XYZ file of C-alpha atoms in Angstrom:
527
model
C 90.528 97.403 83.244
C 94.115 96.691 81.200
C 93.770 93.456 79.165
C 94.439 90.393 81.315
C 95.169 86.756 80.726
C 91.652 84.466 80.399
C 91.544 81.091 79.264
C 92.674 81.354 76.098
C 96.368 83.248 75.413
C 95.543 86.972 75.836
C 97.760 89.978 75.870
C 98.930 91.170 79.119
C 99.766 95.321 80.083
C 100.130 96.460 83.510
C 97.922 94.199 84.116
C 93.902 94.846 85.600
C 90.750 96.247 86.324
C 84.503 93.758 87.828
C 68.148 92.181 91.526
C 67.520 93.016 94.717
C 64.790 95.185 95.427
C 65.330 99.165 95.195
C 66.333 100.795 97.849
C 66.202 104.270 96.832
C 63.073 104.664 97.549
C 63.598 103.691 101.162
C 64.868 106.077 103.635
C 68.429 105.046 104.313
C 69.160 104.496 108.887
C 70.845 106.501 110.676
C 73.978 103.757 111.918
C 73.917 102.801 115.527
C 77.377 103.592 115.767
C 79.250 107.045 115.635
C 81.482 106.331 112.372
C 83.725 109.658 112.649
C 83.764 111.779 116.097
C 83.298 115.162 115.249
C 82.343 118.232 117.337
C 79.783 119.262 114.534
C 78.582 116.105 113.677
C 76.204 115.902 110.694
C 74.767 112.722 108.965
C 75.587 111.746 105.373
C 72.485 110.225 104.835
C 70.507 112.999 103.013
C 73.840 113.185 100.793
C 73.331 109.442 99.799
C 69.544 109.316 99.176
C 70.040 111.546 96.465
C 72.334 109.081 94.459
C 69.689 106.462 91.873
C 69.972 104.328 89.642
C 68.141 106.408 86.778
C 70.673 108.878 87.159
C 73.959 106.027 87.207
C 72.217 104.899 84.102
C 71.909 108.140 82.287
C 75.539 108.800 82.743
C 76.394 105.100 81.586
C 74.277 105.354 79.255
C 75.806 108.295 77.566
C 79.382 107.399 78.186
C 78.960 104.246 76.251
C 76.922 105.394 73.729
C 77.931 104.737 70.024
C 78.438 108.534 69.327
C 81.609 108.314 72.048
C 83.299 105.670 69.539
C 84.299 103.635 72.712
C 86.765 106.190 74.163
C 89.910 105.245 73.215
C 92.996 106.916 73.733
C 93.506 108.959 72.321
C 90.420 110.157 70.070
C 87.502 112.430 69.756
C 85.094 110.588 72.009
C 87.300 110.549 74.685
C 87.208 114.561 74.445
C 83.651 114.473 74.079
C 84.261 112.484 77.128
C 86.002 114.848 79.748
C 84.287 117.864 78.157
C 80.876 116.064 79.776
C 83.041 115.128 83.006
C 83.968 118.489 83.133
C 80.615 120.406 82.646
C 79.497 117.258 85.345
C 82.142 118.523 88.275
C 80.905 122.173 87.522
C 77.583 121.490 88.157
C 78.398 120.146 91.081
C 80.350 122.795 92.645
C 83.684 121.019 92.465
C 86.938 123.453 92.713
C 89.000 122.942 89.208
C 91.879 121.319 89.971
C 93.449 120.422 86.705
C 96.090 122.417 84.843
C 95.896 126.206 85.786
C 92.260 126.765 86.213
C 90.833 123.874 84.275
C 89.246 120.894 85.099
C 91.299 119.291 82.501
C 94.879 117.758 82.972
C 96.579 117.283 79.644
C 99.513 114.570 79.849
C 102.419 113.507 77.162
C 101.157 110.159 75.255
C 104.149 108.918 72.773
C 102.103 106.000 71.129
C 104.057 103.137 68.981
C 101.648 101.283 66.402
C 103.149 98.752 64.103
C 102.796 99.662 60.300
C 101.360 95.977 60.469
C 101.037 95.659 56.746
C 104.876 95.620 56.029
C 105.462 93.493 59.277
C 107.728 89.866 58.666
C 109.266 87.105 59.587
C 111.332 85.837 57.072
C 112.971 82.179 57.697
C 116.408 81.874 56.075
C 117.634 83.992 53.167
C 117.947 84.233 49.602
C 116.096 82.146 47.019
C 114.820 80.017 49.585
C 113.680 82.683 52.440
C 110.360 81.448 53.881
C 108.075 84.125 54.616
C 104.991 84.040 57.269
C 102.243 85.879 57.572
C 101.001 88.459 60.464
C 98.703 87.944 62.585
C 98.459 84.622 60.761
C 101.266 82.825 61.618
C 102.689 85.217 64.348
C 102.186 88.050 66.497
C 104.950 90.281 67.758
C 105.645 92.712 70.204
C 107.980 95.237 68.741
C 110.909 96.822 70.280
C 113.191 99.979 68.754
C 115.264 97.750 66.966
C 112.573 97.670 63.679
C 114.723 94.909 62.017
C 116.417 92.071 63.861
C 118.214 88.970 62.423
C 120.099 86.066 63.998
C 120.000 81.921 64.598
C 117.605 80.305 66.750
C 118.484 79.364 70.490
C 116.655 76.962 72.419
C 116.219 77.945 75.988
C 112.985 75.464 77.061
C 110.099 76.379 78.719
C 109.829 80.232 79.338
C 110.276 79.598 82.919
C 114.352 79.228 82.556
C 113.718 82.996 81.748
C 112.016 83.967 84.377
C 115.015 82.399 86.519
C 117.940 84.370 88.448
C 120.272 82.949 86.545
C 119.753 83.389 82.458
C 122.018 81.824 80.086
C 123.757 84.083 77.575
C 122.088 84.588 74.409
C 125.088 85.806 72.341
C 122.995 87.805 69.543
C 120.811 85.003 68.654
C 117.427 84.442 68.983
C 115.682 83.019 72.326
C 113.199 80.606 71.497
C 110.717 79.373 74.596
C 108.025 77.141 74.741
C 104.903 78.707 76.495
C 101.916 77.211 79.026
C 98.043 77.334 77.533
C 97.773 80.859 80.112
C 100.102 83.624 79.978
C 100.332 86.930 81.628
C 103.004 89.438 82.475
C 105.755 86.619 81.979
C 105.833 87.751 78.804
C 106.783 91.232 79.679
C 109.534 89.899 82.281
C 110.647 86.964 79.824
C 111.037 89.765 76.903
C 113.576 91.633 79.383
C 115.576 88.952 80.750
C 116.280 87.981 77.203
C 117.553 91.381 76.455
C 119.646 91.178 79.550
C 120.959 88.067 78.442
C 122.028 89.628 74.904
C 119.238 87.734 72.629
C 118.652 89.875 69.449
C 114.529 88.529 70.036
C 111.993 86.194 71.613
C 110.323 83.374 70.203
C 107.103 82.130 71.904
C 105.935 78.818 71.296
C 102.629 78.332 72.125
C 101.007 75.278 73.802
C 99.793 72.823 71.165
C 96.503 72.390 72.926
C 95.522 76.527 71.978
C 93.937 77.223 68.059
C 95.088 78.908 65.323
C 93.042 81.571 65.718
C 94.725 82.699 69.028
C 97.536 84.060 66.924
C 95.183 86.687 64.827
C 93.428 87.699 68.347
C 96.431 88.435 70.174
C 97.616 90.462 67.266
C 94.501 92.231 67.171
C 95.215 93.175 70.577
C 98.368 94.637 70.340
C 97.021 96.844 67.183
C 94.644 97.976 69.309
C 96.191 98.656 72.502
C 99.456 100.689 71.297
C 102.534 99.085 73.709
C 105.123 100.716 74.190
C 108.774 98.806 72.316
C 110.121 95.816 74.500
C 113.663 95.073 75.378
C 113.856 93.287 72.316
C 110.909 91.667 69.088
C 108.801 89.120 71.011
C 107.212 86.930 67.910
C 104.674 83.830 69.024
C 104.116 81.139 66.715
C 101.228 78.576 66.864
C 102.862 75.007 67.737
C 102.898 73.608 64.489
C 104.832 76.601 62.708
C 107.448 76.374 65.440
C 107.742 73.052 64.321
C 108.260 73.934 60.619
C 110.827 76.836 61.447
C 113.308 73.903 63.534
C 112.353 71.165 61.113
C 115.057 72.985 59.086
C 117.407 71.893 61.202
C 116.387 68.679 61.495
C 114.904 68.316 64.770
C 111.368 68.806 66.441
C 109.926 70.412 69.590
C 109.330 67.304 71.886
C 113.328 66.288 71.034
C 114.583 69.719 72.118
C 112.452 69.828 75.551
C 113.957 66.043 75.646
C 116.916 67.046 75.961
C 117.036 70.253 77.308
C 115.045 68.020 80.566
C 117.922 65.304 80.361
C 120.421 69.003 80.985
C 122.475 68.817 77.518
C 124.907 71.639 77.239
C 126.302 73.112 80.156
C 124.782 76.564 79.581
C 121.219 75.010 79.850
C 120.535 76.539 76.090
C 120.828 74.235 72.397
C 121.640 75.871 69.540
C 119.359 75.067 66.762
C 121.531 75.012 63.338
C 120.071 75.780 60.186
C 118.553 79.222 58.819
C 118.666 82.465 60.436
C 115.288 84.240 61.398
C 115.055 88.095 60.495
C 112.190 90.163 62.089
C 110.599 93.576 60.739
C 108.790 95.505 62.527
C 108.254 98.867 61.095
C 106.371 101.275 63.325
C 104.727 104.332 63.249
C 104.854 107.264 66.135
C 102.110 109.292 67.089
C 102.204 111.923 70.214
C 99.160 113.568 71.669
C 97.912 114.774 74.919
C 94.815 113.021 76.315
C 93.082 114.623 79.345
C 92.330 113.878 82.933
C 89.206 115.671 84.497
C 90.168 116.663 87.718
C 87.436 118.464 90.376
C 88.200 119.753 94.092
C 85.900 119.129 97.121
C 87.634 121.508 99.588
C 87.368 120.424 103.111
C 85.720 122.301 105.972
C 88.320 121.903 108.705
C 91.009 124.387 108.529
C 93.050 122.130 110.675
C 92.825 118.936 107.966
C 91.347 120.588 104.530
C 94.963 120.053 103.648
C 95.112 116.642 103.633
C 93.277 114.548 100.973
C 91.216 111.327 100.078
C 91.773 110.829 96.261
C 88.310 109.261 94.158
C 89.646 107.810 90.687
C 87.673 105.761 87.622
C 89.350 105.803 84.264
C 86.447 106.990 81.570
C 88.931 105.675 78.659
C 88.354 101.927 77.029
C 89.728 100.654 73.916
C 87.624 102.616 71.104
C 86.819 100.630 68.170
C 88.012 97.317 67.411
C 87.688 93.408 65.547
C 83.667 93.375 64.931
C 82.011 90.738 67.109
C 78.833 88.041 64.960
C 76.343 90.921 64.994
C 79.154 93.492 63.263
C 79.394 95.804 66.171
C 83.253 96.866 66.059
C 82.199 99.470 68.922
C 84.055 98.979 72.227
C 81.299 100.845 74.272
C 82.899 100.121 77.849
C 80.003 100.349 79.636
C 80.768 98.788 82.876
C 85.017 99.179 82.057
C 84.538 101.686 83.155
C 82.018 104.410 82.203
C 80.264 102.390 85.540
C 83.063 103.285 87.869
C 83.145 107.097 86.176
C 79.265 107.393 86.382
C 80.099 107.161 90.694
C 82.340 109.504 90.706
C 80.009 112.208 88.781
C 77.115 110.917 91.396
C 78.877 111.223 94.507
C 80.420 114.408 93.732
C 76.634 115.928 93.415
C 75.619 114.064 96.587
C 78.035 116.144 98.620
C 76.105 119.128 97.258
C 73.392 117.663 99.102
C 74.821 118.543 102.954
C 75.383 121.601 104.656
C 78.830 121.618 104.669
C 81.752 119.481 103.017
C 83.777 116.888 105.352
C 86.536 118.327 106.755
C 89.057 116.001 104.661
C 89.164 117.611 100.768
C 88.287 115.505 98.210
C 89.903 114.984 94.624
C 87.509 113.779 92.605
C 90.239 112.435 89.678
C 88.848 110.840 86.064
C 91.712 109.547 84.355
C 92.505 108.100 80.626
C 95.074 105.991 79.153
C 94.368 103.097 81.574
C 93.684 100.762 78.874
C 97.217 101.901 77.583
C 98.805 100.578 81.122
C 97.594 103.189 83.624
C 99.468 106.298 81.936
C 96.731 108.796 82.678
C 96.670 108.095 86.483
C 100.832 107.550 86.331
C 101.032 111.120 85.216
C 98.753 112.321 88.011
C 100.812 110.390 90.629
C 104.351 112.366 89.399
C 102.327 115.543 88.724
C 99.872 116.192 91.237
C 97.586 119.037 91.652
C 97.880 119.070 95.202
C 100.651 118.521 97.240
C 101.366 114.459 97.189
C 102.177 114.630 100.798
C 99.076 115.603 101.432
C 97.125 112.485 99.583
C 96.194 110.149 102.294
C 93.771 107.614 100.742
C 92.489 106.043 97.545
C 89.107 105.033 96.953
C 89.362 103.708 93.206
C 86.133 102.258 90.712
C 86.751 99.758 87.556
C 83.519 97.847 86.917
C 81.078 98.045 89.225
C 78.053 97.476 87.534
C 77.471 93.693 86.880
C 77.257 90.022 88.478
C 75.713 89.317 91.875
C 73.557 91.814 92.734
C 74.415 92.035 96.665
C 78.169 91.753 96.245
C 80.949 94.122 96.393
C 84.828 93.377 96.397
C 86.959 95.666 97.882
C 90.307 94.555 96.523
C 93.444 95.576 98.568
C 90.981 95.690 102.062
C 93.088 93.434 103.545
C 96.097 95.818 103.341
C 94.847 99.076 104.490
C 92.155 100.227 106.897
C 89.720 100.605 104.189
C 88.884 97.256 104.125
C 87.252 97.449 107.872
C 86.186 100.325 107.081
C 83.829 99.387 104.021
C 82.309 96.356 106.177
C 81.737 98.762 108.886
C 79.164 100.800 106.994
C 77.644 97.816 104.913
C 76.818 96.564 108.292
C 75.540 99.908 109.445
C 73.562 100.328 106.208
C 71.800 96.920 105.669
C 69.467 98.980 103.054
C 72.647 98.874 100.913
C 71.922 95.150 100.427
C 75.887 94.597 99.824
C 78.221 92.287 100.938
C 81.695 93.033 100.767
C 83.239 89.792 99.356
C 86.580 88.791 99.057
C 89.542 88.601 95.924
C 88.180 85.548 94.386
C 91.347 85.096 92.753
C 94.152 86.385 94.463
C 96.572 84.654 91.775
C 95.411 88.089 89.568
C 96.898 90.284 92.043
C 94.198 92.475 91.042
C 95.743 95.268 93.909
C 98.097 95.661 91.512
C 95.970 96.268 87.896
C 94.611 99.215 88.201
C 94.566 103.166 88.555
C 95.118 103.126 92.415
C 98.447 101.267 91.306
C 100.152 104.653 91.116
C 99.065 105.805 94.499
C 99.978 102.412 95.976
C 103.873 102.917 94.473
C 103.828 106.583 96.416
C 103.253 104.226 100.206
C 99.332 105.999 99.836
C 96.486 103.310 101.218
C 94.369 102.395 98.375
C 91.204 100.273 98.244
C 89.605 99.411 94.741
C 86.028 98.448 93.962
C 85.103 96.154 91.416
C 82.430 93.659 90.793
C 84.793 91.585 88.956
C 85.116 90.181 85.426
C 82.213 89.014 82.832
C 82.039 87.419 79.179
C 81.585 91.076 78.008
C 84.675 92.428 79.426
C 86.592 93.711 76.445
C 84.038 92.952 74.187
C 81.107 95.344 71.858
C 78.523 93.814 74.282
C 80.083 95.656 76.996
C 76.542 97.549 76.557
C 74.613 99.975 78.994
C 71.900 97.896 78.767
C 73.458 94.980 80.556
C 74.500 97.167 83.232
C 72.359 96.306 87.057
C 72.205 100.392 87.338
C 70.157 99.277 90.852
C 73.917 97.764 91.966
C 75.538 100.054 90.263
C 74.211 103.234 92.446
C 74.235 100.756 95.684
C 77.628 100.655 95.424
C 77.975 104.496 94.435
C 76.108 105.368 97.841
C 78.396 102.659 99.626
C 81.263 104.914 98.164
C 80.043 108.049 99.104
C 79.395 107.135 102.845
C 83.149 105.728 103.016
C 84.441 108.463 101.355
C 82.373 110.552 103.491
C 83.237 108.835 107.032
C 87.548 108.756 105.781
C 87.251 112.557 105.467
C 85.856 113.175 108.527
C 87.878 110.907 110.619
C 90.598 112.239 112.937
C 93.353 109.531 111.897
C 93.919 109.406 108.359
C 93.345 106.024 106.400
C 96.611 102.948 107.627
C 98.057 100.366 106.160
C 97.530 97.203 108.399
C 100.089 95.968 110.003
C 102.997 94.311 107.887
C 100.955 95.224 104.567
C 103.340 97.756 103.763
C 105.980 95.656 103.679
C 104.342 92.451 101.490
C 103.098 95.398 98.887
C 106.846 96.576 98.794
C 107.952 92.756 98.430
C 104.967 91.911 95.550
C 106.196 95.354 93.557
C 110.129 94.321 93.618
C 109.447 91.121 91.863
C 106.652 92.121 89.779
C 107.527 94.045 85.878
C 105.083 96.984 86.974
């Protein structure tokens, strides 16, 4: 999944992305209800018996191994990567349906890294310039402009930013104070202070968060590659905010004082006393990371044309900031080499019936999600088959951990999915899932993740996730923490949906009104 806001102050992208007793050796029921009317009906069941857990693991397993690096975009273990994707969708007798005759989709990746050693913030000028240190003192976001320089406006709490109506900024630069837990405000804050003419954005953070949050977020953005902002977003711990407007003679808790008690008609005090100039040097890097992209054609003349899409993203965030035992290895074991592993395992258990459903399939492995969904974004405005003919989204980002008979199929309250899923777990008791609900629908979780893109085109979209864990972003995302039992529960639970929406007459539906709120959630949201 994209990095998210936790607890402590953590950098936000497009922001997402989550025993019982076996049951594969049990023979799976046939369900008492007929699923999807057909004239040649067959049963999915034999297809589904074939998925286990030994085999989810062995694909984990190697997907997160050490030799992979941790995948990041782009780099040689994410080749290493989709050239194992792609022998997988050979072997089982997927179509290629990437660029020309390949499995592989290459797509454009214009990556911005700070040259973070000759990043600065230098406070006033001259003789007595004050300089702090990165990713000790500050962080920053950098934008196109690589050196920025102006006086220090107070504007309050970030929130008067996030307003409709934003007070001129006049060249100078915006200074905010920030809560304990941040997300995309950032991202929208950084904007409306370019809007409003601010030459930058100064974060304060909350007094109550440590040092140390300051070298983490930094560590972050090193990592992750964003793309410039509307204009150099610098945080600063609470007490070196307070030594940058000590200058002037004032403090933090006066200027919230009296920014409360409305002083100055423009809602905004100008804080007198030495300028502030930013650096931000950056270095530009372009490659072309690859989707793997396979083709399950259907068997109805009639519908073969129309399409349910399967994504996982087999990227994560490489190597990073070693953890107490000195692994610096990012593995992404459950985010999201879990999620790819059910792709690779339900496009073999289709081999397993006598024909395909009459719906095709696109079986679609994407990168650069950790980078804000770019792999998947490209897909979505360069399809290999026709986008009118896309129908549905299933899509899989950590699947693989917590509660062992729990599912959450985020976004089933929109679309007809969401039924749909709780149909078959109720037909299939052996798959000892529940499907549970968002357990924090503040995240807007429907909107972090690779079925994002297919969601922007009006396409219904369900995504699967087990939700979040203390290794999420971490080296101890390991295969060996992964529940592989769960893991191919849920695989077989997305094979018989996936199986059951492409052999269904009507095509996958929005419920009713759903279209509407997604369209409302998107126009306010900086996605």
């Amino acid at each position: 999944m994209p990095v998210r806001e936790s607890l402590a102050w953590r950098l936000p992208l497009v922001v997402l992305a989550l025993p019982v007793a076996a049951c594969s050796s049990t023979a799976m029921p046939e369900p008492e209800v007929e699923l999807a009317p057909v004239e040649a009906r067959i049963s999915p069941i034999a297809g589904a018996e074939t998925i286990t857990a030994s085999e989810m693991l062995a694909h984990i397993t190697f997907l997160a191994s050490d030799e992979l690096e941790g995948r990041d975009t782009p780099s040689p273990g994410l080749e290493k990567a989709a050239a194992y994707l792609e022998e997988s969708f050979q072997s089982a007798g997927l179509e290629p349906a990437g660029d020309g005759s390949s499995f592989v989709q290459r797509w454009t990746f214009e990556q911005t890294s700070l040259k973070s050693a000759d990043v600065t913030m230098e406070i006033g000028g001259g003789g007595s310039a004050r300089f702090l240190e990165h990713a000790v003192d500050f962080f920053v976001l950098p934008s196109e402009d690589e050196v920025v320089s102006g006086g220090l406006e107070f504007f309050g709490p970030i929130s008067v930013l996030l307003g409709d109506s934003i007070p001129d900024s006049s060249g100078r630069i915006a200074v905010v104070t920030t809560p304990p837990s941040m997300g995309m405000e950032i991202l929208v804050a950084a904007r409306a202070a370019g809007e409003a003419g601010a030459a930058g954005l100064l974060l304060v953070l909350a007094p109550e968060l440590p040092p140390e949050v300051i070298g983490s977020v930094a560590g972050q953005i090193a990592s992750v590659g964003l793309p410039p902002q509307s204009v150099p977003t610098v945080g600063v711990s609470w007490d070196v905010a307070q030594g940058i407007v000590s200058a002037a003679g004032t403090n933090l808790e006066d200027l919230l004082a009296a920014h409360e008690a409305g002083a100055g008609a423009s809602r905004t005090i100008s804080i007198s006393g030495p300028t502030v100039t930013i650096r931000t040097p950056m270095q530009r890097q372009t490659s072309t990371p690859p989707n793997v992209v396979g083709l399950l054609r259907g068997s109805d003349p009639e519908m073969a044309d129309t399409y349910i899409v399967l994504t996982a993203h087999f990227d994560h965030v490489g190597i990073g900031e070693p953890n107490a035992e000195g692994d610096s290895i990012y593995n992404g074991a459950d985010d999201d080499a879990s999620g790819t592993a059910v792709l690779l395992e339900v496009a073999q258990a289709f081999q397993a019936l006598p024909r395909s459903p009459r719906r095709s399939i696109v079986f679609l492995a994407v990168s650069g999600e950790e980078k804000g969904l770019l792999g998947a974004a490209h897909y979505a405005d360069h399809p290999t088959v026709p986008i009118e003919g896309i129908v549905g989204n299933i899509n899989l980002d950590m699947i693989g951990r917590n509660a062992p008979d729990t599912v959450i199929a985020i976004g089933g309250e929109f679309t007809s999915f969401g039924e749909r899923s709780k149909e078959i777990v109720s037909h299939h008791p052996e798959l000892g899932l529940t499907i549970a609900p968002d357990p924090d629908p503040s995240e807007q979780a429907f909107f972090r993740s690779d079925h994002l893109v297919f969601v922007k085109k009006d396409i219904p979209a369900v995504f699967f996730t087990t939700w979040d864990h203390e290794d999420y972003h971490q080296p101890s995302d390991e295969a060996a923490a992964i529940d592989a039992d769960k893991a191919a529960r849920v695989a077989r639970l997305t094979f018989l949906l996936t199986w059951h929406v492409a052999e269904d007459e009507a095509p996958p539906s929005w419920n009713e009104g759903a279209l509407e709120e997604v369209h409302a959630i998107l126009a306010d949201s900086p996605l």
